[in-house]
Amino acid sequence: MRDTTSQDALPALLLEWYDVHAREMPWRVGPAARKAGERPDPYRVWMSEIMLQQTTVATVRDYFQRFVTRWPSVRDLAAAEDADVMGEWAGLGYYARARNLLKCARAVVSEHDGEFPADHAALLKLPGIGPYTAAAVSSIAFDLPHTVLDGNVERVMARLHDIHTPLPAAKPELMTKAEALTPETRPGDYAQAVMDLGATICSPKSPACGICPWRHPCAARAAGTQNELPMKSPKKAKPVRHGTVYLAQRADGAWLLETRPEKGLLGGMLGWPGSDWIDTAQERPQGPPPLPADWTEIPGEVRHTFTHFHLMLTVLTAQVPQESEPARGSFVRRQDFRPSDLPTVMRKAFDLVTN
DNA sequence: AATTCGTGGGT
DNA sequence: TACCCAAGAAT
């Protein structure tokens, strides 16, 4: 039997589902409380959206709690030291987000009197806020009818309309479809509802079509193509790169660390001095050590995969005298050093040396 | 417009 | 093991 659901009925169907099945999150005001007039704190909504970029909810929860506990307001965050914010972000990845997080907080204080603008265009101008996040903050925090297009919405729209154009080429078309469905009433709940649907029902693998509020109007389900959508352009293979890092410990126990340059991989993060990382060289790149010492190679190596390459790191370590003068980096006393301040690949090197 | 930018968990 | 995937932005 052909579906007779009107397109106009889709938002209401989804909101009805969301009223019952909304996921609970520390930054979210649930549908019942929102109906009672409660609004989420724009600072917390913004913080969560930045953290959630390409990152799972499960991973974000703990980071979010630590950040808002340590910096409860945008003014607190704007006043923070760069190194403290980068250290707290360590392990979450995509470190440009942390650098822009600080820039954005400071811009909100200096240019917007410490209040996030509700205006979509004004949000777009802030560091680290792109089309998705501007729509998410304006809709979720201010209940304005803007359309979020994230990976969930792309998948839901591709299936709902049985669109076979591969991503990312399909994005404009998917955005048009998503905009056509965005309601004027409860746009904030609707935005969160589509994403919840994509995360819990219309999942990438084995979607639970039988319990989906949109199962009747879904074109992919009718065609049986839901498991193949969305189509994606083939991705390139990852090359292997090699490098060397040097872990020097001073007589008093201090470790030799350096803050990486602002731009590029792991920009602004703490790390061990070392060589450049280069593609499959026959000989391992060693570079010059940060200071002359009796360097010992640690058996085994650090293997780590980034977004676009695999890395194999040789780890060298040395005990050096108290009066050492390194050519690079500076010694950090043990009580000032938390391994959790390191990005994961650097923490792996530390673990290899200390375990 | 194609690349660059992390990480952990699931399969 | 290897690949996929997650509330993308900047360049």
Tab-separated table of C-alpha atoms (C1' of nucleotides) in Angstrom:
chain	number	residue	atom	x	y	z
A	1	MET	CA	0.000	0.000	0.000
A	2	ARG	CA	1.365	3.366	-1.035
A	3	ASP	CA	2.149	5.812	1.734
A	4	THR	CA	-0.259	8.689	2.081
A	5	THR	CA	1.572	10.634	4.790
A	6	SER	CA	1.654	14.316	3.915
A	7	GLN	CA	5.084	15.956	4.064
A	8	ASP	CA	3.490	18.572	6.306
A	9	ALA	CA	2.831	15.916	8.940
A	10	LEU	CA	6.461	14.783	9.256
A	11	PRO	CA	7.773	17.325	11.795
A	12	ALA	CA	4.865	16.705	14.153
A	13	LEU	CA	5.337	12.937	13.875
A	14	LEU	CA	8.990	13.301	14.810
A	15	LEU	CA	8.338	15.711	17.689
A	16	GLU	CA	5.766	13.306	19.097
A	17	TRP	CA	8.430	10.600	19.062
A	18	TYR	CA	10.988	12.972	20.596
A	19	ASP	CA	8.639	13.845	23.462
A	20	VAL	CA	8.871	10.211	24.536
A	21	HIS	CA	12.352	9.138	23.421
A	22	ALA	CA	14.613	12.207	23.721
A	23	ARG	CA	18.070	11.301	24.997
A	24	GLU	CA	19.127	12.985	28.217
A	25	MET	CA	22.342	14.987	28.119
A	26	PRO	CA	24.038	17.357	30.577
A	27	TRP	CA	23.763	20.305	28.199
A	28	ARG	CA	20.218	19.611	27.095
A	29	VAL	CA	16.830	20.825	28.329
A	30	GLY	CA	14.407	17.998	27.644
A	31	PRO	CA	11.109	18.484	25.807
A	32	ALA	CA	8.961	18.608	28.958
A	33	ALA	CA	11.070	21.233	30.707
A	34	ARG	CA	11.325	23.230	27.511
A	35	LYS	CA	7.544	23.266	27.141
A	36	ALA	CA	7.449	24.635	30.686
A	37	GLY	CA	9.503	27.559	29.455
A	38	GLU	CA	13.001	26.484	30.385
A	39	ARG	CA	15.813	27.328	27.971
A	40	PRO	CA	19.308	25.850	27.875
A	41	ASP	CA	22.340	28.011	28.664
A	42	PRO	CA	23.736	29.159	25.277
A	43	TYR	CA	27.262	28.799	26.668
A	44	ARG	CA	26.687	25.142	27.449
A	45	VAL	CA	24.956	24.511	24.125
A	46	TRP	CA	27.858	26.099	22.268
A	47	MET	CA	30.438	24.180	24.322
A	48	SER	CA	28.700	20.873	23.667
A	49	GLU	CA	28.351	21.549	19.949
A	50	ILE	CA	32.047	22.316	19.544
A	51	MET	CA	32.990	19.160	21.455
A	52	LEU	CA	30.505	17.044	19.512
A	53	GLN	CA	32.005	17.914	16.136
A	54	GLN	CA	33.087	14.539	14.731
A	55	THR	CA	33.046	13.153	18.273
A	56	THR	CA	30.685	10.733	19.984
A	57	VAL	CA	28.318	11.719	22.786
A	58	ALA	CA	29.854	9.059	25.036
A	59	THR	CA	33.308	10.617	24.671
A	60	VAL	CA	32.097	14.178	25.119
A	61	ARG	CA	30.201	13.754	28.390
A	62	ASP	CA	33.203	13.681	30.728
A	63	TYR	CA	35.058	16.438	28.896
A	64	PHE	CA	31.971	18.627	28.978
A	65	GLN	CA	31.549	18.151	32.732
A	66	ARG	CA	35.191	19.003	33.419
A	67	PHE	CA	35.074	22.127	31.261
A	68	VAL	CA	31.880	23.616	32.665
A	69	THR	CA	32.939	22.768	36.212
A	70	ARG	CA	36.282	24.481	35.759
A	71	TRP	CA	34.899	27.357	33.644
A	72	PRO	CA	31.186	27.800	34.464
A	73	SER	CA	30.655	30.822	32.217
A	74	VAL	CA	32.002	32.211	28.968
A	75	ARG	CA	33.723	34.980	30.957
A	76	ASP	CA	35.534	32.385	33.068
A	77	LEU	CA	36.678	30.587	29.951
A	78	ALA	CA	37.764	33.795	28.223
A	79	ALA	CA	39.994	34.562	31.213
A	80	ALA	CA	41.652	31.123	31.216
A	81	GLU	CA	45.268	30.471	30.317
A	82	ASP	CA	45.789	28.937	26.879
A	83	ALA	CA	47.850	26.062	28.276
A	84	ASP	CA	45.129	25.161	30.797
A	85	VAL	CA	42.457	24.930	28.113
A	86	MET	CA	44.675	22.944	25.746
A	87	GLY	CA	45.621	20.581	28.569
A	88	GLU	CA	41.991	20.040	29.516
A	89	TRP	CA	41.149	19.333	25.871
A	90	ALA	CA	43.998	16.825	25.477
A	91	GLY	CA	42.750	13.462	24.222
A	92	LEU	CA	39.619	14.860	22.605
A	93	GLY	CA	41.314	15.472	19.257
A	94	TYR	CA	40.932	18.078	16.506
A	95	TYR	CA	42.838	20.582	18.586
A	96	ALA	CA	41.976	23.553	16.376
A	97	ARG	CA	38.623	23.288	18.134
A	98	ALA	CA	40.252	24.094	21.460
A	99	ARG	CA	42.229	27.009	20.060
A	100	ASN	CA	39.082	28.401	18.443
A	101	LEU	CA	37.078	27.694	21.593
A	102	LEU	CA	39.242	30.178	23.457
A	103	LYS	CA	39.251	32.706	20.626
A	104	CYS	CA	35.482	32.477	20.425
A	105	ALA	CA	34.977	32.889	24.171
A	106	ARG	CA	37.174	35.968	24.136
A	107	ALA	CA	35.327	37.386	21.119
A	108	VAL	CA	31.971	36.860	22.826
A	109	VAL	CA	33.231	38.799	25.838
A	110	SER	CA	34.915	41.599	23.888
A	111	GLU	CA	32.456	41.980	21.027
A	112	HIS	CA	29.143	40.784	22.465
A	113	ASP	CA	29.344	41.848	26.100
A	114	GLY	CA	29.675	38.246	27.253
A	115	GLU	CA	26.404	37.063	25.716
A	116	PHE	CA	26.223	34.671	22.786
A	117	PRO	CA	24.376	36.337	19.891
A	118	ALA	CA	21.133	34.658	18.889
A	119	ASP	CA	21.611	35.813	15.331
A	120	HIS	CA	22.750	33.084	12.940
A	121	ALA	CA	24.929	35.419	10.854
A	122	ALA	CA	26.659	36.826	13.929
A	123	LEU	CA	27.351	33.303	15.206
A	124	LEU	CA	28.874	32.344	11.857
A	125	LYS	CA	31.481	35.061	12.204
A	126	LEU	CA	32.832	33.628	15.468
A	127	PRO	CA	35.944	31.392	15.419
A	128	GLY	CA	35.186	27.693	15.180
A	129	ILE	CA	31.510	28.224	14.389
A	130	GLY	CA	30.590	27.040	10.891
A	131	PRO	CA	27.246	26.447	9.179
A	132	TYR	CA	26.282	23.474	11.303
A	133	THR	CA	27.164	24.952	14.686
A	134	ALA	CA	25.578	28.329	13.900
A	135	ALA	CA	22.332	26.559	13.057
A	136	ALA	CA	22.585	24.300	16.094
A	137	VAL	CA	23.141	27.135	18.586
A	138	SER	CA	20.512	29.444	17.099
A	139	SER	CA	17.916	26.691	17.002
A	140	ILE	CA	18.696	24.752	20.192
A	141	ALA	CA	19.642	27.674	22.446
A	142	PHE	CA	17.362	30.373	20.998
A	143	ASP	CA	14.611	28.332	19.335
A	144	LEU	CA	15.057	30.025	15.983
A	145	PRO	CA	14.056	28.065	12.848
A	146	HIS	CA	17.462	27.227	11.389
A	147	THR	CA	18.286	23.875	9.813
A	148	VAL	CA	21.071	21.678	11.126
A	149	LEU	CA	22.792	19.448	8.584
A	150	ASP	CA	25.163	17.057	10.299
A	151	GLY	CA	26.036	13.470	9.523
A	152	ASN	CA	22.831	12.239	11.170
A	153	VAL	CA	20.580	14.558	9.196
A	154	GLU	CA	22.385	13.728	5.978
A	155	ARG	CA	21.746	10.038	6.551
A	156	VAL	CA	18.111	10.539	7.560
A	157	MET	CA	17.363	12.761	4.547
A	158	ALA	CA	19.168	10.482	2.111
A	159	ARG	CA	17.013	7.581	3.293
A	160	LEU	CA	13.753	9.457	3.700
A	161	HIS	CA	14.008	10.654	0.087
A	162	ASP	CA	15.995	7.682	-1.276
A	163	ILE	CA	18.762	9.922	-2.592
A	164	HIS	CA	21.611	7.980	-4.195
A	165	THR	CA	23.965	10.853	-4.957
A	166	PRO	CA	27.175	10.132	-3.025
A	167	LEU	CA	28.404	12.403	-0.225
A	168	PRO	CA	29.758	15.029	-0.097
A	169	ALA	CA	28.307	15.984	-3.507
A	170	ALA	CA	24.793	15.348	-2.190
A	171	LYS	CA	25.008	17.936	0.596
A	172	PRO	CA	23.223	20.821	-1.181
A	173	GLU	CA	20.356	18.550	-2.148
A	174	LEU	CA	20.136	17.080	1.344
A	175	MET	CA	20.151	20.573	2.833
A	176	THR	CA	17.233	21.584	0.606
A	177	LYS	CA	15.285	18.566	1.793
A	178	ALA	CA	16.152	19.238	5.426
A	179	GLU	CA	15.161	22.905	5.187
A	180	ALA	CA	11.817	21.997	3.681
A	181	LEU	CA	10.990	19.970	6.807
A	182	THR	CA	12.199	22.428	9.466
A	183	PRO	CA	9.127	23.661	11.361
A	184	GLU	CA	8.428	27.155	12.690
A	185	THR	CA	7.157	25.662	15.933
A	186	ARG	CA	9.665	24.021	18.285
A	187	PRO	CA	12.596	24.287	15.845
A	188	GLY	CA	15.084	23.662	18.671
A	189	ASP	CA	13.447	20.416	19.744
A	190	TYR	CA	13.050	19.446	16.098
A	191	ALA	CA	16.780	19.896	15.419
A	192	GLN	CA	17.660	17.684	18.345
A	193	ALA	CA	14.941	15.208	17.382
A	194	VAL	CA	16.296	14.586	13.870
A	195	MET	CA	19.767	14.040	15.278
A	196	ASP	CA	18.438	11.707	17.989
A	197	LEU	CA	16.546	9.800	15.313
A	198	GLY	CA	19.729	9.419	13.273
A	199	ALA	CA	21.714	8.353	16.313
A	200	THR	CA	19.287	5.820	17.751
A	201	ILE	CA	16.889	4.594	15.036
A	202	CYS	CA	18.168	5.630	11.615
A	203	SER	CA	21.674	4.423	12.479
A	204	PRO	CA	24.427	3.822	9.904
A	205	LYS	CA	24.173	0.053	10.193
A	206	SER	CA	21.014	-2.007	10.605
A	207	PRO	CA	18.573	0.872	11.150
A	208	ALA	CA	15.547	0.042	13.304
A	209	CYS	CA	13.012	0.875	10.618
A	210	GLY	CA	10.254	-1.084	12.340
A	211	ILE	CA	10.018	1.404	15.190
A	212	CYS	CA	10.825	4.588	13.244
A	213	PRO	CA	8.276	7.398	13.417
A	214	TRP	CA	8.995	8.076	9.744
A	215	ARG	CA	8.789	4.449	8.563
A	216	HIS	CA	5.664	5.061	6.465
A	217	PRO	CA	6.887	8.069	4.446
A	218	CYS	CA	10.475	6.704	4.128
A	219	ALA	CA	11.339	6.182	0.457
A	220	ALA	CA	14.433	4.091	1.148
A	221	ARG	CA	12.470	1.690	3.298
A	222	ALA	CA	9.903	1.339	0.530
A	223	ALA	CA	12.668	0.662	-1.965
A	224	GLY	CA	14.673	-1.536	0.409
A	225	THR	CA	17.777	0.627	0.010
A	226	GLN	CA	18.115	1.858	3.595
A	227	ASN	CA	21.225	-0.218	4.297
A	228	GLU	CA	23.058	1.234	1.293
A	229	LEU	CA	22.375	4.889	2.062
A	230	PRO	CA	23.874	7.358	2.197
A	231	MET	CA	26.322	6.567	-0.590
A	232	LYS	CA	29.816	7.913	-0.074
A	233	SER	CA	32.696	8.757	-2.374
A	234	PRO	CA	35.605	6.337	-1.952
A	235	LYS	CA	38.268	7.513	0.474
A	236	LYS	CA	41.991	7.526	-0.068
A	237	ALA	CA	44.345	5.056	1.543
A	238	LYS	CA	46.430	6.279	4.486
A	239	PRO	CA	50.194	6.434	3.956
A	240	VAL	CA	52.584	5.383	6.735
A	241	ARG	CA	54.887	7.983	8.252
A	242	HIS	CA	57.844	7.500	10.551
A	243	GLY	CA	59.411	9.687	13.186
A	244	THR	CA	61.382	9.817	16.417
A	245	VAL	CA	60.616	11.448	19.771
A	246	TYR	CA	63.022	12.161	22.627
A	247	LEU	CA	61.954	11.790	26.259
A	248	ALA	CA	64.557	13.325	28.550
A	249	GLN	CA	64.195	13.178	32.310
A	250	ARG	CA	66.297	15.489	34.455
A	251	ALA	CA	67.874	14.430	37.735
A	252	ASP	CA	65.040	16.060	39.727
A	253	GLY	CA	62.482	14.082	37.729
A	254	ALA	CA	61.409	16.946	35.432
A	255	TRP	CA	60.525	16.015	31.814
A	256	LEU	CA	61.632	17.899	28.723
A	257	LEU	CA	58.529	19.059	26.839
A	258	GLU	CA	57.711	21.621	24.219
A	259	THR	CA	54.566	23.416	23.115
A	260	ARG	CA	53.964	22.672	19.461
A	261	PRO	CA	53.446	25.481	16.944
A	262	GLU	CA	49.946	26.954	16.757
A	263	LYS	CA	49.288	25.727	13.253
A	264	GLY	CA	49.258	22.205	11.917
A	265	LEU	CA	48.936	18.785	13.491
A	266	LEU	CA	48.484	18.838	17.294
A	267	GLY	CA	48.932	22.621	17.081
A	268	GLY	CA	49.288	24.353	20.420
A	269	MET	CA	49.547	21.058	22.303
A	270	LEU	CA	52.281	19.852	24.625
A	271	GLY	CA	54.574	17.229	23.123
A	272	TRP	CA	57.980	15.572	23.140
A	273	PRO	CA	60.723	17.110	21.014
A	274	GLY	CA	61.543	15.017	17.977
A	275	SER	CA	62.020	14.662	14.257
A	276	ASP	CA	59.590	15.565	11.512
A	277	TRP	CA	57.191	12.777	10.550
A	278	ILE	CA	57.766	11.723	6.967
A	279	ASP	CA	56.473	9.123	4.521
A	280	THR	CA	57.961	5.618	4.456
A	281	ALA	CA	61.605	6.435	4.536
A	282	GLN	CA	64.031	3.542	4.371
A	283	GLU	CA	65.888	4.941	7.344
A	284	ARG	CA	63.925	6.250	10.291
A	285	PRO	CA	64.068	10.034	10.519
A	286	GLN	CA	65.907	10.867	13.728
A	287	GLY	CA	66.537	14.586	13.508
A	288	PRO	CA	68.874	16.145	16.037
A	289	PRO	CA	68.124	15.304	19.689
A	290	PRO	CA	67.078	18.297	21.835
A	291	LEU	CA	70.287	17.928	23.816
A	292	PRO	CA	73.329	15.677	23.726
A	293	ALA	CA	72.913	12.655	25.987
A	294	ASP	CA	73.234	8.887	26.127
A	295	TRP	CA	70.001	8.154	24.261
A	296	THR	CA	68.535	4.674	24.613
A	297	GLU	CA	65.999	3.295	22.148
A	298	ILE	CA	62.946	1.803	23.841
A	299	PRO	CA	62.063	-1.634	22.441
A	300	GLY	CA	58.822	-1.623	20.536
A	301	GLU	CA	57.437	1.543	19.096
A	302	VAL	CA	54.410	3.771	19.224
A	303	ARG	CA	51.796	3.111	16.574
A	304	HIS	CA	49.124	5.674	16.098
A	305	THR	CA	46.602	6.447	13.369
A	306	PHE	CA	45.592	10.000	12.549
A	307	THR	CA	42.842	11.067	10.185
A	308	HIS	CA	45.000	10.858	7.088
A	309	PHE	CA	48.098	8.792	7.943
A	310	HIS	CA	49.478	6.017	10.114
A	311	LEU	CA	52.422	6.902	12.322
A	312	MET	CA	55.200	4.692	13.655
A	313	LEU	CA	57.260	6.461	16.277
A	314	THR	CA	60.654	5.432	17.547
A	315	VAL	CA	61.042	6.452	21.182
A	316	LEU	CA	64.413	7.385	22.673
A	317	THR	CA	64.963	8.190	26.321
A	318	ALA	CA	67.797	9.541	28.458
A	319	GLN	CA	68.543	10.596	32.023
A	320	VAL	CA	70.210	14.010	31.949
A	321	PRO	CA	71.985	16.101	34.599
A	322	GLN	CA	70.242	18.868	36.550
A	323	GLU	CA	72.143	21.674	34.838
A	324	SER	CA	71.148	20.600	31.286
A	325	GLU	CA	70.430	23.348	28.766
A	326	PRO	CA	68.193	21.935	26.002
A	327	ALA	CA	68.199	23.420	22.505
A	328	ARG	CA	64.455	22.853	22.294
A	329	GLY	CA	61.609	22.823	24.803
A	330	SER	CA	61.830	23.266	28.543
A	331	PHE	CA	61.816	21.052	31.604
A	332	VAL	CA	58.489	20.673	33.380
A	333	ARG	CA	58.580	19.636	37.023
A	334	ARG	CA	56.790	16.431	37.923
A	335	GLN	CA	54.210	18.245	40.060
A	336	ASP	CA	53.417	20.545	37.123
A	337	PHE	CA	53.004	17.713	34.646
A	338	ARG	CA	49.887	15.648	34.103
A	339	PRO	CA	50.197	12.922	31.423
A	340	SER	CA	46.554	13.674	30.704
A	341	ASP	CA	47.647	17.078	29.374
A	342	LEU	CA	49.267	15.306	26.423
A	343	PRO	CA	47.584	14.449	23.141
A	344	THR	CA	47.106	10.695	22.872
A	345	VAL	CA	50.044	9.928	20.597
A	346	MET	CA	52.395	11.717	23.002
A	347	ARG	CA	50.855	9.973	25.998
A	348	LYS	CA	51.485	6.642	24.282
A	349	ALA	CA	55.189	7.510	24.048
A	350	PHE	CA	55.210	8.441	27.729
A	351	ASP	CA	53.503	5.168	28.640
A	352	LEU	CA	56.040	3.202	26.627
A	353	VAL	CA	58.909	4.786	28.578
A	354	THR	CA	57.372	4.632	32.040
A	355	ASN	CA	55.807	1.179	31.830
B	1	DA	C1'	36.918	22.221	-3.760
B	2	DA	C1'	39.918	19.056	-2.022
B	3	DT	C1'	42.887	18.641	2.198
B	4	DT	C1'	43.938	18.891	6.686
B	5	DC	C1'	42.840	18.142	11.156
B	6	DG	C1'	42.270	13.096	16.438
B	7	DT	C1'	40.528	9.719	18.806
B	8	DG	C1'	38.054	5.664	20.691
B	9	DG	C1'	34.672	2.285	20.002
B	10	DG	C1'	32.160	-0.952	17.178
B	11	DT	C1'	32.221	-4.641	13.805
C	1	DT	C1'	43.517	-6.658	11.440
C	2	DA	C1'	41.383	-3.188	9.051
C	3	DC	C1'	37.878	-0.391	8.242
C	4	DC	C1'	33.994	2.465	9.518
C	5	DC	C1'	32.055	5.906	12.037
C	6	DA	C1'	30.939	10.281	15.265
C	7	DA	C1'	26.308	16.954	16.566
C	8	DG	C1'	32.464	19.826	11.002
C	9	DA	C1'	35.567	23.929	10.386
C	10	DA	C1'	39.272	26.220	8.197
C	11	DT	C1'	41.939	26.895	4.352
